[in-house]
Amino acid sequence: AQSVTQLDSQVPVFEEAPVELRCNYSSSVSVYLFWYVQYPNQGLQLLLKYLSGSTLVKGINGFEAEFNKSQTSFHLRKPSVHISDTAEYFCASSMDSSYKLIFGSGTRLLVRP
Amino acid sequence: NAGVTQTPKFQVLKTGQSMTLQCAQDMNHNSMYWYRQDPGMGLRLIYYSASEGTTDKGEVPNGYNVSRLNKREFSLRLESAAPSQTSVYFCASSEGDSYYGYTFGSGTRLTVV
């Protein structure tokens, strides 16, 4: 069965430091991969997505993610975080042409001054 | 720029009561989804509608029914609410399958006592 694992439930980091949020997926077929962000008391917004092609994907707000097929990972990175990046981040995957998007349990990014 | 609109935003029900959560999108999207979000579990798909006139079960459909009223509206009904259905419910829409990414509403916080 398809699954997404986010190993870190919370990641504290100081402002202007780099950050990596980890995501591993399981699927034996081609997948689409996504990162969504949820700010407090709001719905989810799409940060970036990997569909095919280049393994490095750039998204909004300076975030990027790298698809690694051999390690079945899709880690999210930002070289310098801001206070405003404090939010919960969800990794998600789906199989090619599927309507079922499977989410990980989320990672809460806490940026401290 | 309404996007996806959910009503109500908050609701408290007694065990055994019924209610319908409403969702409407103004982006002319073909597909619509209902998810529930529980702490530490991410989002889980309840039902989805790939196109007007069709609905399909997701990961956790038990205790829920849905209606795709027209292309814009997709409602979720709890016939006999249970405390286990206390959750935050999100509606989402997309142009088609997961390839397109989803647009989420701001959620309905439901408490069943």
Coordinates of N, CA and C in Angstrom, one line a residue:
Chain A
A1 N 0.8 -1.2 0.0 CA 0.0 0.0 0.0 C 0.9 1.2 0.0
Q2 N 0.4 2.3 -0.6 CA 1.1 3.5 -0.7 C 1.1 4.2 0.6
S3 N 2.3 4.8 1.0 CA 2.4 5.5 2.3 C 3.4 6.6 2.2
V4 N 3.3 7.6 3.1 CA 4.3 8.7 3.2 C 4.7 8.8 4.6
T5 N 6.0 8.9 4.9 CA 6.5 9.0 6.2 C 7.3 10.3 6.4
Q6 N 6.8 11.1 7.4 CA 7.6 12.3 7.8 C 8.1 12.0 9.2
L7 N 9.4 11.8 9.3 CA 10.0 11.3 10.5 C 10.0 12.3 11.6
D8 N 10.1 13.6 11.3 CA 10.2 14.6 12.3 C 8.8 15.3 12.5
S9 N 8.3 15.2 13.7 CA 7.0 15.8 14.0 C 7.2 17.3 14.2
Q10 N 8.4 17.7 14.7 CA 8.6 19.1 14.9 C 10.1 19.4 14.7
V11 N 10.4 20.5 14.0 CA 11.7 21.0 13.7 C 11.9 22.4 14.2
P12 N 12.6 22.7 15.2 CA 12.9 24.0 15.7 C 14.2 24.5 15.0
V13 N 14.2 25.8 14.6 CA 15.4 26.3 13.9 C 15.4 27.8 14.1
F14 N 16.6 28.4 14.1 CA 16.7 29.8 14.3 C 16.5 30.5 13.0
E15 N 16.0 31.8 13.0 CA 15.8 32.6 11.9 C 17.1 32.7 11.1
E16 N 17.1 32.7 9.8 CA 18.2 32.8 8.8 C 19.0 31.5 8.7
A17 N 18.7 30.5 9.5 CA 19.4 29.2 9.4 C 18.8 28.4 8.3
P18 N 19.5 27.4 7.7 CA 19.0 26.5 6.7 C 18.1 25.4 7.4
V19 N 17.2 24.8 6.6 CA 16.4 23.8 7.2 C 16.1 22.7 6.1
E20 N 15.9 21.5 6.6 CA 15.5 20.4 5.8 C 14.4 19.6 6.5
L21 N 13.3 19.4 5.8 CA 12.2 18.6 6.3 C 12.2 17.3 5.5
R22 N 12.2 16.2 6.2 CA 12.4 14.9 5.6 C 11.1 14.2 5.2
C23 N 11.1 13.6 4.1 CA 9.9 12.8 3.6 C 10.4 11.6 2.9
N24 N 9.8 10.5 3.2 CA 10.0 9.2 2.5 C 8.7 8.7 2.0
Y25 N 8.7 8.1 0.8 CA 7.5 7.5 0.3 C 7.7 6.1 0.0
S26 N 6.6 5.4 -0.2 CA 6.7 4.0 -0.6 C 5.7 3.8 -1.8
S27 N 6.3 3.3 -2.8 CA 5.4 3.0 -4.0 C 6.3 2.2 -5.0
S28 N 5.7 1.2 -5.6 CA 6.5 0.5 -6.6 C 6.3 0.9 -8.0
V29 N 5.5 2.0 -8.1 CA 5.2 2.5 -9.5 C 5.5 4.0 -9.5
S30 N 5.4 4.6 -10.7 CA 5.7 6.0 -10.7 C 4.8 6.8 -9.9
V31 N 5.3 7.8 -9.2 CA 4.6 8.6 -8.3 C 4.7 10.1 -8.6
Y32 N 3.7 10.8 -8.2 CA 3.8 12.3 -8.1 C 4.0 12.6 -6.6
L33 N 4.8 13.6 -6.4 CA 5.1 14.0 -5.0 C 4.9 15.5 -4.8
F34 N 4.4 15.8 -3.6 CA 4.0 17.2 -3.3 C 4.4 17.6 -1.9
W35 N 4.6 18.9 -1.7 CA 4.7 19.5 -0.4 C 3.7 20.6 -0.3
Y36 N 2.9 20.5 0.8 CA 1.9 21.5 1.1 C 2.3 22.2 2.4
V37 N 1.9 23.5 2.6 CA 2.1 24.2 3.8 C 0.8 24.6 4.4
Q38 N 0.7 24.5 5.7 CA -0.6 25.0 6.4 C -0.2 26.0 7.5
Y39 N -0.6 27.2 7.3 CA -0.5 28.2 8.3 C -1.6 28.1 9.3
P40 N -1.4 28.6 10.5 CA -2.4 28.4 11.6 C -3.8 28.8 11.2
N41 N -4.7 27.9 11.5 CA -6.2 28.2 11.2 C -6.5 28.4 9.7
Q42 N -5.7 27.8 8.8 CA -5.9 28.0 7.4 C -5.9 26.6 6.7
G43 N -6.3 26.6 5.5 CA -6.2 25.4 4.7 C -4.8 25.2 4.2
L44 N -4.6 24.1 3.4 CA -3.3 23.8 2.9 C -3.1 24.5 1.6
Q45 N -1.8 25.0 1.4 CA -1.4 25.6 0.1 C -0.3 24.8 -0.5
L46 N -0.3 24.6 -1.8 CA 0.7 23.9 -2.5 C 2.0 24.7 -2.6
L47 N 3.1 24.1 -2.1 CA 4.4 24.7 -2.2 C 5.1 24.3 -3.5
L48 N 5.1 23.0 -3.8 CA 5.8 22.6 -5.0 C 5.4 21.1 -5.3
K49 N 5.7 20.7 -6.5 CA 5.3 19.3 -6.9 C 6.4 18.7 -7.8
Y50 N 6.5 17.4 -7.7 CA 7.4 16.7 -8.7 C 6.5 15.7 -9.4
L51 N 6.5 15.9 -10.7 CA 5.7 15.0 -11.6 C 6.6 14.1 -12.4
S52 N 7.7 14.7 -13.0 CA 8.6 13.9 -13.8 C 9.8 14.9 -14.1
G53 N 10.8 14.3 -14.8 CA 11.9 15.2 -15.3 C 12.9 15.5 -14.2
S54 N 13.3 16.8 -14.2 CA 14.4 17.2 -13.3 C 14.1 16.8 -11.8
T55 N 15.1 16.3 -11.1 CA 14.8 15.8 -9.8 C 14.8 17.0 -8.8
L56 N 15.3 18.1 -9.1 CA 15.3 19.3 -8.2 C 14.1 20.2 -8.6
V57 N 13.2 20.4 -7.7 CA 12.0 21.1 -7.9 C 12.0 22.4 -7.1
K58 N 11.7 23.5 -7.7 CA 11.7 24.8 -7.0 C 10.2 25.2 -6.8
G59 N 9.9 25.7 -5.6 CA 8.6 26.1 -5.3 C 8.5 27.6 -4.9
I60 N 7.4 27.9 -4.2 CA 7.2 29.3 -3.8 C 7.9 29.5 -2.5
N61 N 8.1 30.8 -2.2 CA 8.7 31.3 -0.9 C 10.1 30.7 -0.7
G62 N 10.9 30.4 -1.8 CA 12.3 30.0 -1.7 C 12.5 28.6 -1.3
F63 N 11.5 27.8 -1.3 CA 11.6 26.4 -1.0 C 12.0 25.6 -2.2
E64 N 12.7 24.5 -2.0 CA 13.0 23.5 -3.1 C 13.0 22.1 -2.5
A65 N 12.8 21.1 -3.3 CA 12.8 19.7 -2.9 C 13.5 18.9 -4.0
E66 N 14.2 17.8 -3.5 CA 14.9 16.9 -4.4 C 14.3 15.5 -4.4
F67 N 13.9 15.1 -5.5 CA 13.4 13.7 -5.7 C 14.6 12.7 -5.8
N68 N 14.6 11.7 -4.9 CA 15.7 10.7 -5.0 C 15.0 9.4 -5.0
K69 N 15.0 8.8 -6.2 CA 14.3 7.5 -6.5 C 14.9 6.4 -5.7
S70 N 16.3 6.3 -5.7 CA 17.0 5.2 -5.0 C 16.7 5.2 -3.5
Q71 N 16.6 6.4 -2.9 CA 16.3 6.4 -1.5 C 14.8 6.7 -1.2
T72 N 14.0 6.7 -2.2 CA 12.5 7.0 -2.1 C 12.3 8.1 -1.1
S73 N 13.0 9.2 -1.4 CA 12.9 10.4 -0.6 C 12.5 11.6 -1.4
F74 N 11.9 12.6 -0.7 CA 11.6 13.9 -1.3 C 11.7 14.9 -0.3
H75 N 12.9 15.3 0.1 CA 13.1 16.2 1.2 C 13.0 17.7 0.8
L76 N 12.4 18.4 1.7 CA 12.2 19.9 1.4 C 13.3 20.7 2.1
R77 N 13.8 21.7 1.4 CA 14.9 22.5 1.9 C 14.6 24.0 1.7
K78 N 15.2 24.8 2.6 CA 15.3 26.2 2.4 C 16.6 26.7 3.0
P79 N 17.4 27.5 2.2 CA 18.7 27.9 2.7 C 18.7 28.9 3.9
S80 N 17.6 29.7 4.0 CA 17.5 30.7 5.0 C 16.1 30.9 5.4
V81 N 15.7 30.5 6.6 CA 14.2 30.6 6.9 C 13.9 31.9 7.6
H82 N 12.6 32.3 7.5 CA 12.1 33.5 8.2 C 11.1 33.1 9.2
I83 N 10.8 34.0 10.1 CA 9.8 33.8 11.1 C 8.5 33.4 10.5
S84 N 8.2 34.0 9.4 CA 7.0 33.8 8.7 C 6.8 32.4 8.1
D85 N 7.9 31.6 8.1 CA 7.9 30.2 7.6 C 7.3 29.3 8.7
T86 N 7.1 29.8 9.9 CA 6.6 28.9 10.9 C 5.2 28.4 10.5
A87 N 5.1 27.1 10.4 CA 3.8 26.5 9.9 C 4.0 25.0 9.9
E88 N 2.9 24.3 9.5 CA 3.0 22.8 9.4 C 3.2 22.5 7.9
Y89 N 4.1 21.5 7.7 CA 4.4 21.2 6.3 C 4.0 19.7 6.1
F90 N 3.3 19.4 5.0 CA 2.9 18.1 4.7 C 3.5 17.6 3.4
C91 N 4.0 16.4 3.4 CA 4.4 15.8 2.2 C 3.3 14.8 1.8
A92 N 3.1 14.7 0.5 CA 2.0 13.9 -0.1 C 2.5 13.2 -1.3
S93 N 1.9 12.0 -1.6 CA 2.2 11.3 -2.8 C 0.9 10.8 -3.5
S94 N 1.0 10.5 -4.7 CA -0.1 9.8 -5.4 C 0.5 9.0 -6.6
M95 N -0.2 8.0 -7.0 CA 0.3 7.3 -8.2 C -0.1 8.0 -9.4
D96 N 0.6 7.8 -10.5 CA 0.3 8.4 -11.8 C -1.2 8.3 -12.1
S97 N -1.8 9.4 -12.4 CA -3.2 9.5 -12.8 C -4.2 9.1 -11.8
S98 N -3.8 9.1 -10.5 CA -4.7 8.8 -9.4 C -5.4 10.0 -8.9
Y99 N -6.6 9.9 -8.3 CA -7.2 11.0 -7.6 C -6.9 10.9 -6.1
K100 N -6.3 9.9 -5.7 CA -6.1 9.7 -4.2 C -4.7 10.2 -3.8
L101 N -4.7 11.4 -3.1 CA -3.5 12.0 -2.6 C -3.3 11.5 -1.2
I102 N -2.2 10.9 -0.9 CA -1.9 10.3 0.4 C -0.9 11.3 1.1
F103 N -1.3 11.7 2.3 CA -0.5 12.6 3.1 C 0.3 12.0 4.2
G104 N 1.5 12.6 4.5 CA 2.2 12.2 5.7 C 1.6 12.9 6.9
S105 N 2.2 12.6 8.1 CA 1.6 13.1 9.3 C 1.9 14.5 9.6
G106 N 2.8 15.1 8.8 CA 3.1 16.5 9.0 C 4.3 16.8 9.9
T107 N 5.0 17.9 9.6 CA 6.2 18.4 10.3 C 5.9 19.9 10.7
R108 N 6.0 20.1 12.0 CA 5.8 21.5 12.4 C 7.1 22.2 12.4
L109 N 7.3 23.2 11.6 CA 8.5 24.0 11.5 C 8.3 25.2 12.4
L110 N 9.2 25.4 13.4 CA 9.1 26.5 14.4 C 10.4 27.3 14.2
V111 N 10.2 28.5 13.7 CA 11.4 29.4 13.5 C 11.5 30.4 14.6
R112 N 12.6 30.4 15.3 CA 12.8 31.3 16.4 C 13.7 32.4 16.1
P113 N 13.5 33.6 16.7 CA 14.3 34.8 16.4 C 15.7 34.6 17.0
Chain B
N1 N -11.9 36.4 -5.4 CA -11.0 35.3 -5.3 C -11.4 34.3 -4.2
A2 N -12.6 33.8 -4.3 CA -13.2 33.0 -3.2 C -12.5 31.6 -3.2
G3 N -12.2 31.0 -4.3 CA -11.6 29.7 -4.3 C -12.5 28.6 -3.9
V4 N -12.2 28.0 -2.7 CA -13.0 26.9 -2.2 C -13.6 27.4 -0.8
T5 N -14.9 27.4 -0.7 CA -15.6 28.0 0.4 C -16.3 26.8 1.2
Q6 N -16.1 26.8 2.5 CA -16.7 25.7 3.3 C -17.6 26.4 4.4
T7 N -18.7 25.8 4.6 CA -19.6 26.3 5.7 C -20.1 25.0 6.4
P8 N -20.3 25.1 7.8 CA -19.9 26.2 8.6 C -18.4 26.1 8.9
K9 N -17.9 27.1 9.6 CA -16.4 27.1 10.1 C -16.3 26.3 11.4
F10 N -17.3 26.3 12.2 CA -17.3 25.6 13.5 C -18.6 25.0 13.7
Q11 N -18.7 23.8 14.4 CA -19.9 23.2 14.7 C -19.7 22.2 15.9
V12 N -20.7 22.2 16.8 CA -20.7 21.3 17.9 C -22.0 20.5 17.8
L13 N -21.8 19.2 17.8 CA -22.9 18.3 17.6 C -23.0 17.3 18.9
K14 N -24.2 16.9 19.2 CA -24.4 15.8 20.1 C -24.3 14.5 19.4
T15 N -23.8 13.5 20.2 CA -23.8 12.1 19.6 C -25.1 11.8 19.1
G16 N -25.1 11.2 17.8 CA -26.4 10.8 17.2 C -27.0 11.8 16.3
Q17 N -26.6 13.1 16.4 CA -27.2 14.1 15.6 C -26.6 14.0 14.2
S18 N -27.3 14.6 13.2 CA -26.9 14.6 11.8 C -26.6 16.0 11.4
M19 N -25.7 16.1 10.4 CA -25.4 17.4 9.8 C -24.8 17.3 8.5
T20 N -24.8 18.3 7.7 CA -24.2 18.4 6.4 C -23.2 19.5 6.3
L21 N -22.0 19.2 5.9 CA -20.9 20.2 5.6 C -21.0 20.5 4.2
Q22 N -21.0 21.8 3.9 CA -21.1 22.3 2.5 C -19.8 22.8 2.0
C23 N -19.6 22.6 0.7 CA -18.4 23.0 0.0 C -18.7 23.5 -1.4
A24 N -18.2 24.6 -1.8 CA -18.4 25.2 -3.1 C -17.1 25.7 -3.6
Q25 N -16.9 25.5 -4.9 CA -15.7 26.1 -5.6 C -16.1 26.9 -6.8
D26 N -15.4 28.0 -7.1 CA -15.7 28.9 -8.2 C -14.6 28.9 -9.2
M27 N -13.8 27.8 -9.3 CA -12.7 27.8 -10.3 C -13.0 26.9 -11.5
N28 N -14.2 26.4 -11.6 CA -14.6 25.5 -12.7 C -13.8 24.2 -12.7
H29 N -13.4 23.8 -11.5 CA -12.7 22.5 -11.3 C -13.6 21.3 -11.5
N30 N -13.0 20.3 -12.1 CA -13.8 19.0 -12.3 C -13.9 18.1 -11.1
S31 N -12.8 18.1 -10.3 CA -12.7 17.1 -9.2 C -12.8 17.8 -7.8
M32 N -13.5 17.1 -6.9 CA -13.6 17.7 -5.5 C -13.4 16.5 -4.5
Y33 N -12.9 16.9 -3.3 CA -12.5 16.0 -2.3 C -12.9 16.4 -0.9
W34 N -13.1 15.4 0.0 CA -13.3 15.7 1.4 C -12.2 14.9 2.1
Y35 N -11.5 15.7 3.0 CA -10.4 15.1 3.9 C -10.8 15.4 5.3
R36 N -10.3 14.6 6.2 CA -10.3 14.9 7.6 C -8.9 15.0 8.2
Q37 N -8.7 15.9 9.1 CA -7.3 16.1 9.7 C -7.4 15.9 11.2
D38 N -6.6 14.9 11.6 CA -6.5 14.6 13.0 C -5.1 14.8 13.5
P39 N -4.8 15.2 14.7 CA -3.5 15.4 15.2 C -2.6 14.2 15.0
G40 N -1.4 14.4 14.5 CA -0.4 13.3 14.3 C -0.8 12.3 13.2
M41 N -1.9 12.6 12.5 CA -2.3 11.6 11.4 C -2.3 12.3 10.0
G42 N -2.0 13.5 9.9 CA -2.1 14.2 8.6 C -3.5 14.2 8.1
L43 N -3.7 14.3 6.8 CA -5.0 14.3 6.3 C -5.3 13.0 5.6
R44 N -6.6 12.5 5.9 CA -7.0 11.3 5.3 C -8.3 11.5 4.4
L45 N -8.2 10.9 3.3 CA -9.3 11.1 2.3 C -10.6 10.3 2.7
I46 N -11.7 11.0 2.7 CA -12.9 10.4 3.1 C -13.7 10.0 1.8
Y47 N -14.0 10.9 0.9 CA -14.6 10.6 -0.4 C -14.0 11.6 -1.4
Y48 N -14.2 11.3 -2.7 CA -13.9 12.2 -3.7 C -14.8 12.1 -4.9
S49 N -14.9 13.1 -5.7 CA -15.7 13.1 -6.9 C -14.8 13.5 -8.0
A50 N -14.5 12.6 -8.9 CA -13.6 12.8 -10.0 C -14.2 13.8 -11.0
S51 N -15.5 13.7 -11.2 CA -16.2 14.6 -12.1 C -17.7 14.7 -11.6
E52 N -18.4 15.7 -12.2 CA -19.8 15.8 -11.8 C -20.6 14.5 -12.1
G53 N -21.3 14.0 -11.1 CA -22.1 12.8 -11.3 C -21.5 11.6 -10.8
T54 N -20.2 11.7 -10.3 CA -19.5 10.5 -9.8 C -19.0 10.8 -8.4
T55 N -19.0 9.7 -7.6 CA -18.3 9.8 -6.3 C -17.7 8.5 -6.0
D56 N -16.6 8.5 -5.2 CA -15.9 7.3 -4.8 C -15.3 7.4 -3.4
K57 N -15.2 6.2 -2.8 CA -14.7 6.1 -1.4 C -13.2 6.4 -1.4
G58 N -12.8 7.0 -0.3 CA -11.3 7.2 0.0 C -10.9 6.2 1.0
E59 N -10.0 6.7 1.9 CA -9.4 5.8 2.9 C -10.3 5.5 4.1
V60 N -11.1 6.5 4.5 CA -12.0 6.4 5.7 C -13.4 6.9 5.5
P61 N -14.1 6.1 4.6 CA -15.5 6.5 4.3 C -16.6 6.2 5.3
N62 N -16.3 5.3 6.2 CA -17.4 4.8 7.1 C -18.0 5.9 7.9
G63 N -19.3 6.0 8.0 CA -20.0 7.0 8.8 C -20.3 8.3 8.0
Y64 N -19.9 8.3 6.7 CA -20.1 9.5 5.9 C -20.8 9.2 4.6
N65 N -21.5 10.2 4.1 CA -22.1 10.1 2.8 C -21.8 11.4 2.1
V66 N -21.7 11.4 0.7 CA -21.5 12.6 0.0 C -22.4 12.8 -1.1
S67 N -22.6 14.0 -1.6 CA -23.4 14.3 -2.8 C -22.7 15.4 -3.6
R68 N -22.5 15.1 -4.9 CA -21.9 16.1 -5.8 C -23.2 16.7 -6.4
L69 N -23.6 17.8 -5.9 CA -24.8 18.4 -6.2 C -24.8 19.0 -7.7
N70 N -23.7 19.5 -8.1 CA -23.4 20.1 -9.4 C -21.9 20.2 -9.5
K71 N -21.5 20.9 -10.6 CA -20.0 21.0 -10.7 C -19.4 21.8 -9.6
R72 N -20.1 22.7 -9.1 CA -19.5 23.6 -8.0 C -19.5 23.1 -6.6
E73 N -20.5 22.2 -6.3 CA -20.8 21.9 -4.9 C -20.7 20.4 -4.6
F74 N -20.1 20.2 -3.4 CA -19.8 18.8 -3.0 C -20.0 18.8 -1.5
S75 N -21.1 18.1 -1.0 CA -21.4 18.1 0.4 C -21.1 16.8 1.1
L76 N -20.8 16.9 2.4 CA -20.4 15.7 3.2 C -21.5 15.6 4.3
R77 N -22.1 14.5 4.5 CA -23.1 14.3 5.5 C -22.7 13.3 6.5
L78 N -23.0 13.6 7.8 CA -22.8 12.7 8.9 C -24.2 12.4 9.3
E79 N -24.6 11.1 9.2 CA -26.0 10.7 9.5 C -26.3 10.6 11.0
S80 N -25.3 10.1 11.7 CA -25.4 9.9 13.1 C -24.0 10.1 13.7
A81 N -23.8 11.3 14.1 CA -22.4 11.7 14.6 C -21.9 10.9 15.8
A82 N -20.7 10.6 15.8 CA -20.0 9.9 16.9 C -18.8 10.7 17.3
P83 N -18.4 10.6 18.6 CA -17.2 11.3 19.1 C -16.0 11.1 18.2
S84 N -15.8 9.9 17.6 CA -14.7 9.6 16.8 C -14.6 10.5 15.5
Q85 N -15.7 11.1 15.2 CA -15.8 12.0 14.1 C -15.4 13.4 14.4
T86 N -15.0 13.7 15.6 CA -14.5 15.0 16.0 C -13.2 15.2 15.2
S87 N -13.1 16.3 14.4 CA -12.0 16.5 13.6 C -12.1 17.8 12.9
V88 N -11.1 18.1 12.1 CA -11.2 19.3 11.2 C -11.4 18.7 9.8
Y89 N -12.4 19.2 9.1 CA -12.7 18.7 7.8 C -12.3 19.7 6.7
F90 N -11.6 19.2 5.7 CA -11.2 20.1 4.6 C -11.8 19.6 3.3
C91 N -12.3 20.5 2.5 CA -12.7 20.3 1.2 C -11.7 20.8 0.2
A92 N -11.5 20.2 -0.9 CA -10.5 20.6 -1.9 C -11.0 20.4 -3.3
S93 N -10.4 21.0 -4.2 CA -10.8 20.8 -5.6 C -9.6 20.9 -6.5
S94 N -9.7 20.3 -7.7 CA -8.6 20.3 -8.7 C -9.2 20.2 -10.1
E95 N -8.4 20.6 -11.1 CA -8.8 20.5 -12.4 C -9.1 19.1 -12.8
G96 N -8.3 18.2 -12.3 CA -8.5 16.8 -12.6 C -7.9 15.9 -11.6
D97 N -7.0 14.9 -12.0 CA -6.4 14.1 -11.0 C -5.3 14.8 -10.2
S98 N -4.5 14.1 -9.4 CA -3.6 14.7 -8.5 C -2.5 15.4 -9.2
Y99 N -2.3 15.1 -10.5 CA -1.3 15.8 -11.3 C -1.4 17.3 -11.2
Y100 N -2.6 17.8 -11.1 CA -2.9 19.3 -11.1 C -2.7 19.9 -9.7
G101 N -2.5 19.2 -8.6 CA -2.5 19.8 -7.3 C -3.9 20.2 -6.9
Y102 N -4.0 20.3 -5.6 CA -5.4 20.7 -5.0 C -5.4 22.1 -4.5
T103 N -6.6 22.7 -4.5 CA -6.9 23.9 -3.8 C -7.8 23.6 -2.6
F104 N -7.4 24.0 -1.4 CA -8.1 23.6 -0.2 C -8.9 24.8 0.3
G105 N -10.0 24.5 1.0 CA -10.8 25.4 1.7 C -10.1 25.6 3.1
S106 N -10.7 26.5 3.9 CA -10.1 26.8 5.2 C -10.6 25.9 6.3
G107 N -11.5 25.0 6.0 CA -11.8 23.9 7.0 C -13.0 24.2 7.8
T108 N -13.6 23.1 8.4 CA -14.7 23.1 9.3 C -14.2 22.3 10.5
R109 N -14.2 23.0 11.7 CA -13.8 22.3 12.9 C -15.1 21.8 13.6
L110 N -15.2 20.4 13.6 CA -16.4 19.8 14.2 C -16.1 19.0 15.5
T111 N -16.9 19.3 16.5 CA -16.7 18.6 17.8 C -18.0 17.8 18.0
V112 N -17.9 16.6 18.3 CA -19.1 15.7 18.7 C -18.9 15.4 20.1
V113 N -19.9 15.7 20.9 CA -19.9 15.5 22.4 C -20.9 14.4 22.8

